[in-house]
mmCIF file of C-alpha atoms and ligand atoms in Angstrom:
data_model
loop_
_atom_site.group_PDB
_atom_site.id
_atom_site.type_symbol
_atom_site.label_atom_id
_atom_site.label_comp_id
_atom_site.label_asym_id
_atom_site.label_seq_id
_atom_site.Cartn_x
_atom_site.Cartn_y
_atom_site.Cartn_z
ATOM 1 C CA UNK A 1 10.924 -0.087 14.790
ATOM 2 C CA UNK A 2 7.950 -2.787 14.192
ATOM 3 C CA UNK A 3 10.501 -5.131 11.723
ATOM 4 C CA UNK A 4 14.110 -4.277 11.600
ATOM 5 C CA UNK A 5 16.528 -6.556 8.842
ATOM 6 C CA UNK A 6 20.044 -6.584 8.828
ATOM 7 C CA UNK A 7 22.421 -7.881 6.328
ATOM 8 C CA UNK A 8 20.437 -11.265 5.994
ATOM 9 C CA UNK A 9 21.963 -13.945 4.147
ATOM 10 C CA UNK A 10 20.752 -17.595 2.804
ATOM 11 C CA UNK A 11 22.702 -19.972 0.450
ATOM 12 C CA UNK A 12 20.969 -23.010 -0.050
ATOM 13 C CA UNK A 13 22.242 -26.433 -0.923
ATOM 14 C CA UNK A 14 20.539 -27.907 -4.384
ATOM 15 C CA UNK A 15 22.450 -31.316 -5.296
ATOM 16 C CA UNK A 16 25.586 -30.582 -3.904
ATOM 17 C CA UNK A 17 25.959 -26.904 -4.978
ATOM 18 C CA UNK A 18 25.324 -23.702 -3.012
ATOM 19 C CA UNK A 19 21.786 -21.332 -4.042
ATOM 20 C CA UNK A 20 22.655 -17.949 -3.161
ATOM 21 C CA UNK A 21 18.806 -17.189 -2.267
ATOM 22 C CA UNK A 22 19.243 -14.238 -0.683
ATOM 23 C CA UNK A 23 22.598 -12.160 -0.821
ATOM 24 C CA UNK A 24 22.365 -9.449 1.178
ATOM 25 C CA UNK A 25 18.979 -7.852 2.472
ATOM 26 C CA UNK A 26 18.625 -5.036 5.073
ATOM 27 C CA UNK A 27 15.452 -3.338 5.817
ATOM 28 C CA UNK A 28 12.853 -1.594 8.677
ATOM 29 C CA UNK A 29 9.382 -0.799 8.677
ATOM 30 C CA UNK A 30 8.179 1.559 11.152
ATOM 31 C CA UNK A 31 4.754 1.273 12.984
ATOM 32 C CA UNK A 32 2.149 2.341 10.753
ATOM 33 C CA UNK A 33 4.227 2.138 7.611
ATOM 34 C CA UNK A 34 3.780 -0.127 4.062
ATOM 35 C CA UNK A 35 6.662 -1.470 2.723
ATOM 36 C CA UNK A 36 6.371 -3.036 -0.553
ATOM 37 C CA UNK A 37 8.603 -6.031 -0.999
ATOM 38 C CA UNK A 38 8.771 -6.463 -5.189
ATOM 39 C CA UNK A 39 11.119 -9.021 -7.091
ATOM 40 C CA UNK A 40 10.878 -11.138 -9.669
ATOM 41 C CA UNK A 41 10.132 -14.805 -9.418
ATOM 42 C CA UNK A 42 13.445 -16.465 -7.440
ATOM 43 C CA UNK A 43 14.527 -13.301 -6.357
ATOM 44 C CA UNK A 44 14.500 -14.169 -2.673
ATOM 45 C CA UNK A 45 11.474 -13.075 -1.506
ATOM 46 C CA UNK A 46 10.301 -16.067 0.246
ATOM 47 C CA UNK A 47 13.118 -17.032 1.862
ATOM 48 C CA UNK A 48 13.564 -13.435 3.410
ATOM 49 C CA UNK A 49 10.039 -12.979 4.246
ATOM 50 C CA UNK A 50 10.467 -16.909 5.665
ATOM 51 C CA UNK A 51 13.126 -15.751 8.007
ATOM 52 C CA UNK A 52 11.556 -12.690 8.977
ATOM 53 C CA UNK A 53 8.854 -14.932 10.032
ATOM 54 C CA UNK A 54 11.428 -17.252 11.898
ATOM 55 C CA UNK A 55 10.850 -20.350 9.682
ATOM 56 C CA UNK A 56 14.336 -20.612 8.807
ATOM 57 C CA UNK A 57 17.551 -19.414 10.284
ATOM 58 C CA UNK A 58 19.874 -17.305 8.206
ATOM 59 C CA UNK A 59 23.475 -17.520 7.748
ATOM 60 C CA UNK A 60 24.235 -14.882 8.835
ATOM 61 C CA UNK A 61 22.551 -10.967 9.585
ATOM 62 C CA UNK A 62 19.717 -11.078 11.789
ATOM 63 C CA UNK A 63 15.623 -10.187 12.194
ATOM 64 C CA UNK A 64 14.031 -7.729 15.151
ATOM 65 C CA UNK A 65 10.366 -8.137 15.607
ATOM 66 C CA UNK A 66 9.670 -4.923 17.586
ATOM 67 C CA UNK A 67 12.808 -5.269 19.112
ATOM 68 C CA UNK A 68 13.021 -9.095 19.334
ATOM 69 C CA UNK A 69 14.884 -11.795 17.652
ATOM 70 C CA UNK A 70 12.573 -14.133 16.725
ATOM 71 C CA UNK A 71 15.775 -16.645 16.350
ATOM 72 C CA UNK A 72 16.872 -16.347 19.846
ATOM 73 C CA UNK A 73 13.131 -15.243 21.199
ATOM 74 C CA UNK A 74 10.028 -16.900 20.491
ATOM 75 C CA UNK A 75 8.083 -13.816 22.271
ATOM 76 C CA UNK A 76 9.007 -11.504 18.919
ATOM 77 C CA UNK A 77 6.410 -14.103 17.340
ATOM 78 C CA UNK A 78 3.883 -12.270 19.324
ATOM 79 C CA UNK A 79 4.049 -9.485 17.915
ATOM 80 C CA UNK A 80 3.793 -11.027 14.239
ATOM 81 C CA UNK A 81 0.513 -12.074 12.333
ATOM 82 C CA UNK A 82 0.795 -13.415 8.660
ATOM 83 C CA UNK A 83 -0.967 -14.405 5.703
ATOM 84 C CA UNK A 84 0.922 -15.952 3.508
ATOM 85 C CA UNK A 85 -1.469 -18.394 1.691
ATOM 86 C CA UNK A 86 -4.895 -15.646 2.336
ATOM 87 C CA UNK A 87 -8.120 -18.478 2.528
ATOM 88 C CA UNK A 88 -5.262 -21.634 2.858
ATOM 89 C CA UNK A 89 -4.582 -20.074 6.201
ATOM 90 C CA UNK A 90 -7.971 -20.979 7.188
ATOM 91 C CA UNK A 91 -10.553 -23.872 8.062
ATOM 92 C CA UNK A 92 -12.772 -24.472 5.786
ATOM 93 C CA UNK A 93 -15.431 -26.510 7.715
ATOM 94 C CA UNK A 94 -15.114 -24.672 11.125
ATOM 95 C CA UNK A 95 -17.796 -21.077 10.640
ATOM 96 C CA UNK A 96 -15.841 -17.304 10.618
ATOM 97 C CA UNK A 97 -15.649 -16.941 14.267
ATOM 98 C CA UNK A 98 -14.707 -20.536 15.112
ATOM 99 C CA UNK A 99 -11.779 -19.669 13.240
ATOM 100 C CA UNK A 100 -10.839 -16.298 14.972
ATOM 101 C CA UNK A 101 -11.418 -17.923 18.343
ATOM 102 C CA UNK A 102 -9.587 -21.572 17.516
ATOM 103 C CA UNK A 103 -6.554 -19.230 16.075
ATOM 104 C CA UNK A 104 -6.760 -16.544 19.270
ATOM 105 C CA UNK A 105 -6.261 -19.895 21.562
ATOM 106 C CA UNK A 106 -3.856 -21.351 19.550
ATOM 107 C CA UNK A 107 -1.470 -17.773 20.135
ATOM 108 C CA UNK A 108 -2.011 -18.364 23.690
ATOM 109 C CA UNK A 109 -4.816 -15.993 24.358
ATOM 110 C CA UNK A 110 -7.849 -17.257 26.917
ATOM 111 C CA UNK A 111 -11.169 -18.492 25.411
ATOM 112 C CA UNK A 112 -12.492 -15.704 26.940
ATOM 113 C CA UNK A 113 -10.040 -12.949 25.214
ATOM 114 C CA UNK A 114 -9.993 -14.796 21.893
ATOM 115 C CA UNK A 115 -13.763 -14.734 21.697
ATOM 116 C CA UNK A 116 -13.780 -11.267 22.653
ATOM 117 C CA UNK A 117 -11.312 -10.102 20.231
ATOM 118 C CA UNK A 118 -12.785 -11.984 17.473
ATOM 119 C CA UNK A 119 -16.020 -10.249 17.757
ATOM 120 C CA UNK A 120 -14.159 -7.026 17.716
ATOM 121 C CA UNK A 121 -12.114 -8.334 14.397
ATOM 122 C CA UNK A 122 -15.628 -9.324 12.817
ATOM 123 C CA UNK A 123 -17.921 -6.022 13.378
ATOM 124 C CA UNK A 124 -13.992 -4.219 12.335
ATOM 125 C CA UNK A 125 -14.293 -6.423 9.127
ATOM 126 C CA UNK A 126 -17.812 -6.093 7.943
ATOM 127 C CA UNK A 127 -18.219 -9.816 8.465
ATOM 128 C CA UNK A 128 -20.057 -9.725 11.572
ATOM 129 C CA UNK A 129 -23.161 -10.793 10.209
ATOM 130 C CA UNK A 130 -21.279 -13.653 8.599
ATOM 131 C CA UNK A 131 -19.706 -14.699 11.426
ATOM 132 C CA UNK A 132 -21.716 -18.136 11.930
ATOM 133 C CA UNK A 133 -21.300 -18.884 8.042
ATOM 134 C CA UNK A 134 -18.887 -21.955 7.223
ATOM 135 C CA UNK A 135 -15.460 -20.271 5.900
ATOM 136 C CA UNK A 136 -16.154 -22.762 2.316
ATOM 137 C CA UNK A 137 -19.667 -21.155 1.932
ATOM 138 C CA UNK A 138 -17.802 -17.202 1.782
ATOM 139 C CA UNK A 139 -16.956 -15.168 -0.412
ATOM 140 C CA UNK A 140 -13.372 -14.827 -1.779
ATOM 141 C CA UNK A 141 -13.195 -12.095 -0.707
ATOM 142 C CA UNK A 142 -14.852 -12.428 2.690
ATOM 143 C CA UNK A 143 -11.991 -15.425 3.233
ATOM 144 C CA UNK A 144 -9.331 -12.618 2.326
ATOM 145 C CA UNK A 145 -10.283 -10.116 4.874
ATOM 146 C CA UNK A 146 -11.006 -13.312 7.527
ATOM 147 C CA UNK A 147 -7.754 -14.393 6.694
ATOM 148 C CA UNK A 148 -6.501 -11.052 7.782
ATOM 149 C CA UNK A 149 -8.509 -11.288 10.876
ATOM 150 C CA UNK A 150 -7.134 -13.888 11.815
ATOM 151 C CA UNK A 151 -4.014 -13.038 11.462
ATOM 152 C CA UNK A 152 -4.527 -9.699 13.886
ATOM 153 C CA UNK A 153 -6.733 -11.901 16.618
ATOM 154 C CA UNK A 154 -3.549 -11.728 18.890
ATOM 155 C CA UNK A 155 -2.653 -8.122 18.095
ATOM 156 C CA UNK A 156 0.660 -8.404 16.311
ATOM 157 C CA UNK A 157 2.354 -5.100 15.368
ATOM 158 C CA UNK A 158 3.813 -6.545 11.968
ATOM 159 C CA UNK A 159 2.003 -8.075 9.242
ATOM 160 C CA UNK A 160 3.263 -10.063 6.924
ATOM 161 C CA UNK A 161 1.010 -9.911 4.197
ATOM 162 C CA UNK A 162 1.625 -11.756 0.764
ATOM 163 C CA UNK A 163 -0.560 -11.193 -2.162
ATOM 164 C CA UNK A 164 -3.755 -9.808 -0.437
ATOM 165 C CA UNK A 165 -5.678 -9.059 -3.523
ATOM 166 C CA UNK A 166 -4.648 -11.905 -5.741
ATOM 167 C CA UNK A 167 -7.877 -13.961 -7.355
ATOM 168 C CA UNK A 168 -10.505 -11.149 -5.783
ATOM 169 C CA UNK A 169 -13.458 -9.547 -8.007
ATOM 170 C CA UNK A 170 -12.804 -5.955 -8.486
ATOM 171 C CA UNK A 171 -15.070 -4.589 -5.459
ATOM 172 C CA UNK A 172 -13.051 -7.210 -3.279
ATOM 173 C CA UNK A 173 -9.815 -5.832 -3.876
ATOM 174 C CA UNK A 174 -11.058 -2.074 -3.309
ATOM 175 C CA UNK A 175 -12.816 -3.469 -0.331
ATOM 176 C CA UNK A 176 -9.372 -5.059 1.166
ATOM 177 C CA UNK A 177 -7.045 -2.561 -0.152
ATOM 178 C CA UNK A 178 -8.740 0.035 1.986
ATOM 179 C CA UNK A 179 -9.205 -2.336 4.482
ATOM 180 C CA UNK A 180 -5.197 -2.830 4.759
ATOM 181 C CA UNK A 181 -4.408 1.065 4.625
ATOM 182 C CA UNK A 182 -6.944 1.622 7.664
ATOM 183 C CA UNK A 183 -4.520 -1.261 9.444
ATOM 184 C CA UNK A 184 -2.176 0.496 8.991
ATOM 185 C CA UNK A 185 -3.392 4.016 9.411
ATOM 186 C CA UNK A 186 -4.269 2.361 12.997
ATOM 187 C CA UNK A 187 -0.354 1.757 13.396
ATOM 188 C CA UNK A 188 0.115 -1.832 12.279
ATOM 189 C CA UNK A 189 3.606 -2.440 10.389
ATOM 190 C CA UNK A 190 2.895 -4.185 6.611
ATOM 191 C CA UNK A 191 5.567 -6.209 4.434
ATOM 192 C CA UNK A 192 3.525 -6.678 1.473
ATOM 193 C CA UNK A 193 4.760 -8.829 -1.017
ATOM 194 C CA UNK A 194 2.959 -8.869 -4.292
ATOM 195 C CA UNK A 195 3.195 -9.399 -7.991
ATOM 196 C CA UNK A 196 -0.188 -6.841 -8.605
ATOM 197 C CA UNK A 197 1.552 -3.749 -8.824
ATOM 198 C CA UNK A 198 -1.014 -1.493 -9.028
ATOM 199 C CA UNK A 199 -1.984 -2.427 -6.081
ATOM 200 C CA UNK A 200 1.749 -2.011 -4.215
ATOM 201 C CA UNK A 201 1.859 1.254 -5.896
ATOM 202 C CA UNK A 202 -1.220 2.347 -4.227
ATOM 203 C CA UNK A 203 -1.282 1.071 -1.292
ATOM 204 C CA UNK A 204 2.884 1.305 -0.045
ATOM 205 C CA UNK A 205 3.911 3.809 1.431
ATOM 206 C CA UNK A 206 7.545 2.860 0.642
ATOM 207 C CA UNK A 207 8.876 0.154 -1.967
ATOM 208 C CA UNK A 208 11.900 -2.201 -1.563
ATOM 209 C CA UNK A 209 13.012 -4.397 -5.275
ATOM 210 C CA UNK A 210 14.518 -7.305 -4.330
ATOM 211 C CA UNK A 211 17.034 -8.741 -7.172
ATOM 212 C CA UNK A 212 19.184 -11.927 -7.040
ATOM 213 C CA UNK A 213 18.953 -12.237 -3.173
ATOM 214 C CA UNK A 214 20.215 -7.792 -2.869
ATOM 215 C CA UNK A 215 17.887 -4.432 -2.313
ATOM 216 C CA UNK A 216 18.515 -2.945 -5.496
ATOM 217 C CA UNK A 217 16.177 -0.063 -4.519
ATOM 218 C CA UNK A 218 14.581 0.700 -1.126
ATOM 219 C CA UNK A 219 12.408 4.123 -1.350
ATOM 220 C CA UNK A 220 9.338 6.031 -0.609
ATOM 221 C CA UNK A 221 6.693 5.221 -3.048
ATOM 222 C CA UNK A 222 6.011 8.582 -4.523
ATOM 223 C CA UNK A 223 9.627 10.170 -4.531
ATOM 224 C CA UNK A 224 10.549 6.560 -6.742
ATOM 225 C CA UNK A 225 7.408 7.277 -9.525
ATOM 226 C CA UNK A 226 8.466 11.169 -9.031
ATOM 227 C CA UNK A 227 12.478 10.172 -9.971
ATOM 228 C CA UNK A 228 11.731 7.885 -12.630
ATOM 229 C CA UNK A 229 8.733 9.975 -14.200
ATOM 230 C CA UNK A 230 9.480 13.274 -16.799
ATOM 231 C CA UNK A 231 7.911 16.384 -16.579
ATOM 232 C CA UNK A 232 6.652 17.146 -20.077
ATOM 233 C CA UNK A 233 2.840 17.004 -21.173
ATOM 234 C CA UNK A 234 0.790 16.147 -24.201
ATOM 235 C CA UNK A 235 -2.293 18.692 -25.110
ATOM 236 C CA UNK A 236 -4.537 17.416 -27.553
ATOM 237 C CA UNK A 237 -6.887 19.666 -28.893
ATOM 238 C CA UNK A 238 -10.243 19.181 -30.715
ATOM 239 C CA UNK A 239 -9.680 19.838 -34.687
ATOM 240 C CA UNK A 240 -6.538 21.471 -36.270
ATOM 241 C CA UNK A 241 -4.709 24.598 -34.498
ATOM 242 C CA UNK A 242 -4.796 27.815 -36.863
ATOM 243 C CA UNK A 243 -1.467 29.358 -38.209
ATOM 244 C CA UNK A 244 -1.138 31.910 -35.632
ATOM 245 C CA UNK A 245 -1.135 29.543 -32.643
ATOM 246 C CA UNK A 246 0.778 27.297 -34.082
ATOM 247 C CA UNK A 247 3.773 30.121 -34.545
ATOM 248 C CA UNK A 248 2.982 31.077 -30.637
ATOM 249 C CA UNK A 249 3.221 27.625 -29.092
ATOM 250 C CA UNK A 250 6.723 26.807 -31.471
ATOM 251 C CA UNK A 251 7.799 30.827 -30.178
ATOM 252 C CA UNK A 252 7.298 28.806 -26.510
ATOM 253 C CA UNK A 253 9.529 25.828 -27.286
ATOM 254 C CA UNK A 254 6.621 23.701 -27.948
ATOM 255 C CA UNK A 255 6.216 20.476 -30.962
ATOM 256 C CA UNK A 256 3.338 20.464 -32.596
ATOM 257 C CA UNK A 257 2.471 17.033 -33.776
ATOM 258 C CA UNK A 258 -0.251 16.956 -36.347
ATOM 259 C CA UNK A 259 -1.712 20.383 -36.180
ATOM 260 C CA UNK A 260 -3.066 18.873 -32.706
ATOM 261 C CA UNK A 261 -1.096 17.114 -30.397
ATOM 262 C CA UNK A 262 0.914 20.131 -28.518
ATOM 263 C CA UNK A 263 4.301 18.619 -26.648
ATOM 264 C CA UNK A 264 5.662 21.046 -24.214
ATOM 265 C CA UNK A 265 8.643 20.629 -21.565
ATOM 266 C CA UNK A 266 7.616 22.311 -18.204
ATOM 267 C CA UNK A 267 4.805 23.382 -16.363
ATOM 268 C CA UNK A 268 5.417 27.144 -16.905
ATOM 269 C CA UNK A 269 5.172 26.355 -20.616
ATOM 270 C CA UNK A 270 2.083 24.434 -19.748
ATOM 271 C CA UNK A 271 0.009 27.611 -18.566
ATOM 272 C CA UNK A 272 1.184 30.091 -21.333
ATOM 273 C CA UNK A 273 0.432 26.756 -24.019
ATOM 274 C CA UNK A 274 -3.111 27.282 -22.108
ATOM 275 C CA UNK A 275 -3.005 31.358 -22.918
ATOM 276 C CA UNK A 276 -2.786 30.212 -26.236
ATOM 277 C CA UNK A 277 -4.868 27.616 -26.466
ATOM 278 C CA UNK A 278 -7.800 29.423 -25.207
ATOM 279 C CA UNK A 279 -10.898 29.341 -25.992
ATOM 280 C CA UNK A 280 -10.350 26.063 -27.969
ATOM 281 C CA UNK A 281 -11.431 22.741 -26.354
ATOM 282 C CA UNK A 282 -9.097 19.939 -25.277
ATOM 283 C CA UNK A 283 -9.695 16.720 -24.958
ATOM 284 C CA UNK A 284 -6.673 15.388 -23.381
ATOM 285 C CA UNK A 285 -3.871 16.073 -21.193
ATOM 286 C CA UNK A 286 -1.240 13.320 -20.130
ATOM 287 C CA UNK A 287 1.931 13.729 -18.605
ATOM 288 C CA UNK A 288 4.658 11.370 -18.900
ATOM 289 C CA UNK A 289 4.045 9.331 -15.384
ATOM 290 C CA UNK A 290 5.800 6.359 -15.188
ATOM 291 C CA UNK A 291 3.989 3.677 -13.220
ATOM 292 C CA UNK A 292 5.627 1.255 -10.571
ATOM 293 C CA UNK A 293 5.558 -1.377 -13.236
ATOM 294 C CA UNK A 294 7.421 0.633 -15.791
ATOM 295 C CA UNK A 295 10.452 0.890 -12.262
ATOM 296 C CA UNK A 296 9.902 -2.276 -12.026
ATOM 297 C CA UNK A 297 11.112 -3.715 -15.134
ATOM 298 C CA UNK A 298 13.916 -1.010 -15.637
ATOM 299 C CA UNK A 299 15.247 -2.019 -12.311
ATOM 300 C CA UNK A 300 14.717 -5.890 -13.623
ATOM 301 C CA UNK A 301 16.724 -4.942 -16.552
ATOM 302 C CA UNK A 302 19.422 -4.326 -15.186
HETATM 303 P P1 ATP B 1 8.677 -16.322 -6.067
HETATM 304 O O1 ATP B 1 8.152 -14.965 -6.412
HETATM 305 O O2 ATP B 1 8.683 -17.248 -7.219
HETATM 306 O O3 ATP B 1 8.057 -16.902 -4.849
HETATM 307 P P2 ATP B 1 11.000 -15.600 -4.514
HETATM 308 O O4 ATP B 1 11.494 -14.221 -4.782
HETATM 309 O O5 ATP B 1 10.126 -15.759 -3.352
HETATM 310 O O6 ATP B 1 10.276 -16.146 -5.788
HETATM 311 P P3 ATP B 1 12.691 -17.617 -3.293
HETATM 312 O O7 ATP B 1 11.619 -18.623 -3.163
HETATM 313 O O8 ATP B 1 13.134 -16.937 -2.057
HETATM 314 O O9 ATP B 1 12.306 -16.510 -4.386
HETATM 315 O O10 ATP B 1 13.930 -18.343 -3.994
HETATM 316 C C1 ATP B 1 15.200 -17.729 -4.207
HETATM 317 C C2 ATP B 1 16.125 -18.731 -4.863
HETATM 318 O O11 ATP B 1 16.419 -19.796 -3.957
HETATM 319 C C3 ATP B 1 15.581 -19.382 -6.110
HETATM 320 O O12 ATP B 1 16.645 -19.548 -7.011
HETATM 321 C C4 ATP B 1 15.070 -20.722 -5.626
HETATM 322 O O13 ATP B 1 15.121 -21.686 -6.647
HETATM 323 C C5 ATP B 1 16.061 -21.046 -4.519
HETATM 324 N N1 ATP B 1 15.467 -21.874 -3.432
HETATM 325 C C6 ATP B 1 14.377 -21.569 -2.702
HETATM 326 N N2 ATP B 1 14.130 -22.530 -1.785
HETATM 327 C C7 ATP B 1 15.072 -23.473 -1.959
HETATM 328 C C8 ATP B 1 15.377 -24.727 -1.310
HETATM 329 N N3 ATP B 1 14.638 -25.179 -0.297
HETATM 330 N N4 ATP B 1 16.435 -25.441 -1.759
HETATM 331 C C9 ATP B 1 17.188 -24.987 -2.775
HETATM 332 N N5 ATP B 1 16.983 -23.810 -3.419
HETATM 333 C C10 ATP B 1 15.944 -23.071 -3.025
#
């Protein structure tokens, strides 16, 4: 496993009196695996992705870093990149691969390694031909994915990635979200942690909901839209339906809404509503999806 949590636990101290912060969280992400890490503001997301990253010690439960403690054994931070403030991570006035090099040194690798790495990270990135270009004079979302870099120049196998899209111009955030599923399509480990969740939702491969310090819900992606989402449709159709389809569709357990807006229950219904239907044209067809921000706030709820 690249990140295995067990039964962490924080209580802080705010003038005098305990701040449960986090209750109880357990969790792993396997090697080329997305996990989503969703909660509401003060729901203990910091402070578990702070000691994950070995910031602060937990009261009890403990943290492997592919395999290592990073409590006990400052090796596991090795294997662990972050970017946890994107372009605050970096220096503004050094250029793109002064930064990949200065960071590569400062997690022990030679000058020689770090520069050679960095090059790699910058052709990887698209920002080799930016690579002499102060970090203040780049893009937003050039900083984002140098951020990133940056963060891999030592070749961690867990990335702790917080808000990666956050303040980026539409093509930036397509540009980085594919960026971080090829990371991780390469095998790198990713605890996202995000408040866009569109983006969580397309990007994780599994999601955990984090509220008042517990896991309320810890599950792949799809199978939590699939569980939460029904499986009836809406057909709307251009003009009015006639009499006689109107009879055949309500024969098939279907409600008509307006002579034009066809509600049916299944997808077997679906095709014979379609046998009907034909030749007319439709203009729409929705099913009732629910979105990981609908989950969200049903989960928040309650
Ligand atoms: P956000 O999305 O706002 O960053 P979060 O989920 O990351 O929220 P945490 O920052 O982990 O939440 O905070 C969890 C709880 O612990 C909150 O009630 C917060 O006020 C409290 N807390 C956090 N840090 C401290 C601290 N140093 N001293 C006292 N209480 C704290």
């Amino acid at each position: 496993m690249a990140l295995e949590v067990q039964n962490l636990k924080k209580t802080y101290r705010y003038h005098g009196k305990p701040v449960v912060a986090v209750a109880d969280v357990s969790l792993s992400i396997k090697s080329g695996e997305i996990l989503a890490f969703l909660g509401a503001n003060g729901a203990g997301k910091t402070t578990t992705v702070k000691m994950i990253a070995g910031l602060i010690f937990p009261d009890s439960g403990w943290v492997k870093i592919a395999g290592l403690n990073p409590h006990h054994n400052p090796k596991a931070l090795k294997k662990l990149g972050t970017v946890l403030e994107g372009n605050r991570n970096l220096y503004w006035r050094l250029t793109a691969e002064e930064n990949l090099i200065y960071f590569g040194v400062l997690k022990g690798l030679s000058h020689q390694a770090a520069r050679k790495f960095s090059l790699q990270l910058l052709k990887r990135f698209g920002l080799f031909s930016r690579r002499s270009a102060l970090v203040q004079n780049l893009s937003r979302g050039m900083q984002q994915k140098l951020a990133i870099a940056t963060s891999l120049i030592h070749q961690p196998s867990l990335l702790l990635l917080d808000e990666p899209t956050l303040g980026l111009d539409v093509e930036a955030v397509e540009d980085v979200k594919l960026l971080v599923r090829q990371l991780a399509e390469e095998g790198l480990a990713i605890l996202l942690t995000t408040h866009q969740l569109n983006v969580a939702e397309e990007i994780s491969d599994r999601v955990a909901i984090i509220n008042n310090g517990k896991i309320s819900t810890i599950k792949p992606t799809r199978e939590l839209i699939k569980e939460f989402s029904g499986t009836s449709y809406t057909i709307e159709i251009e003009g009015v339906l006639d009499p006689d389809r109107i009879k055949s569709l309500k024969d098939l357990g279907a409600i008509i809404i307006e002579n034009r807006l066809i509600q049916i229950k299944s997808s077997d219904q679906l095709y014979q509503a379609f046998e009907i239907l034909n030749p007319l044209f439709i203009t729409r067809l929705e099913t009732d999806q629910v979105d990981l921000t609908d989950i969200f706030f049903k989960f928040l709820k309650e």
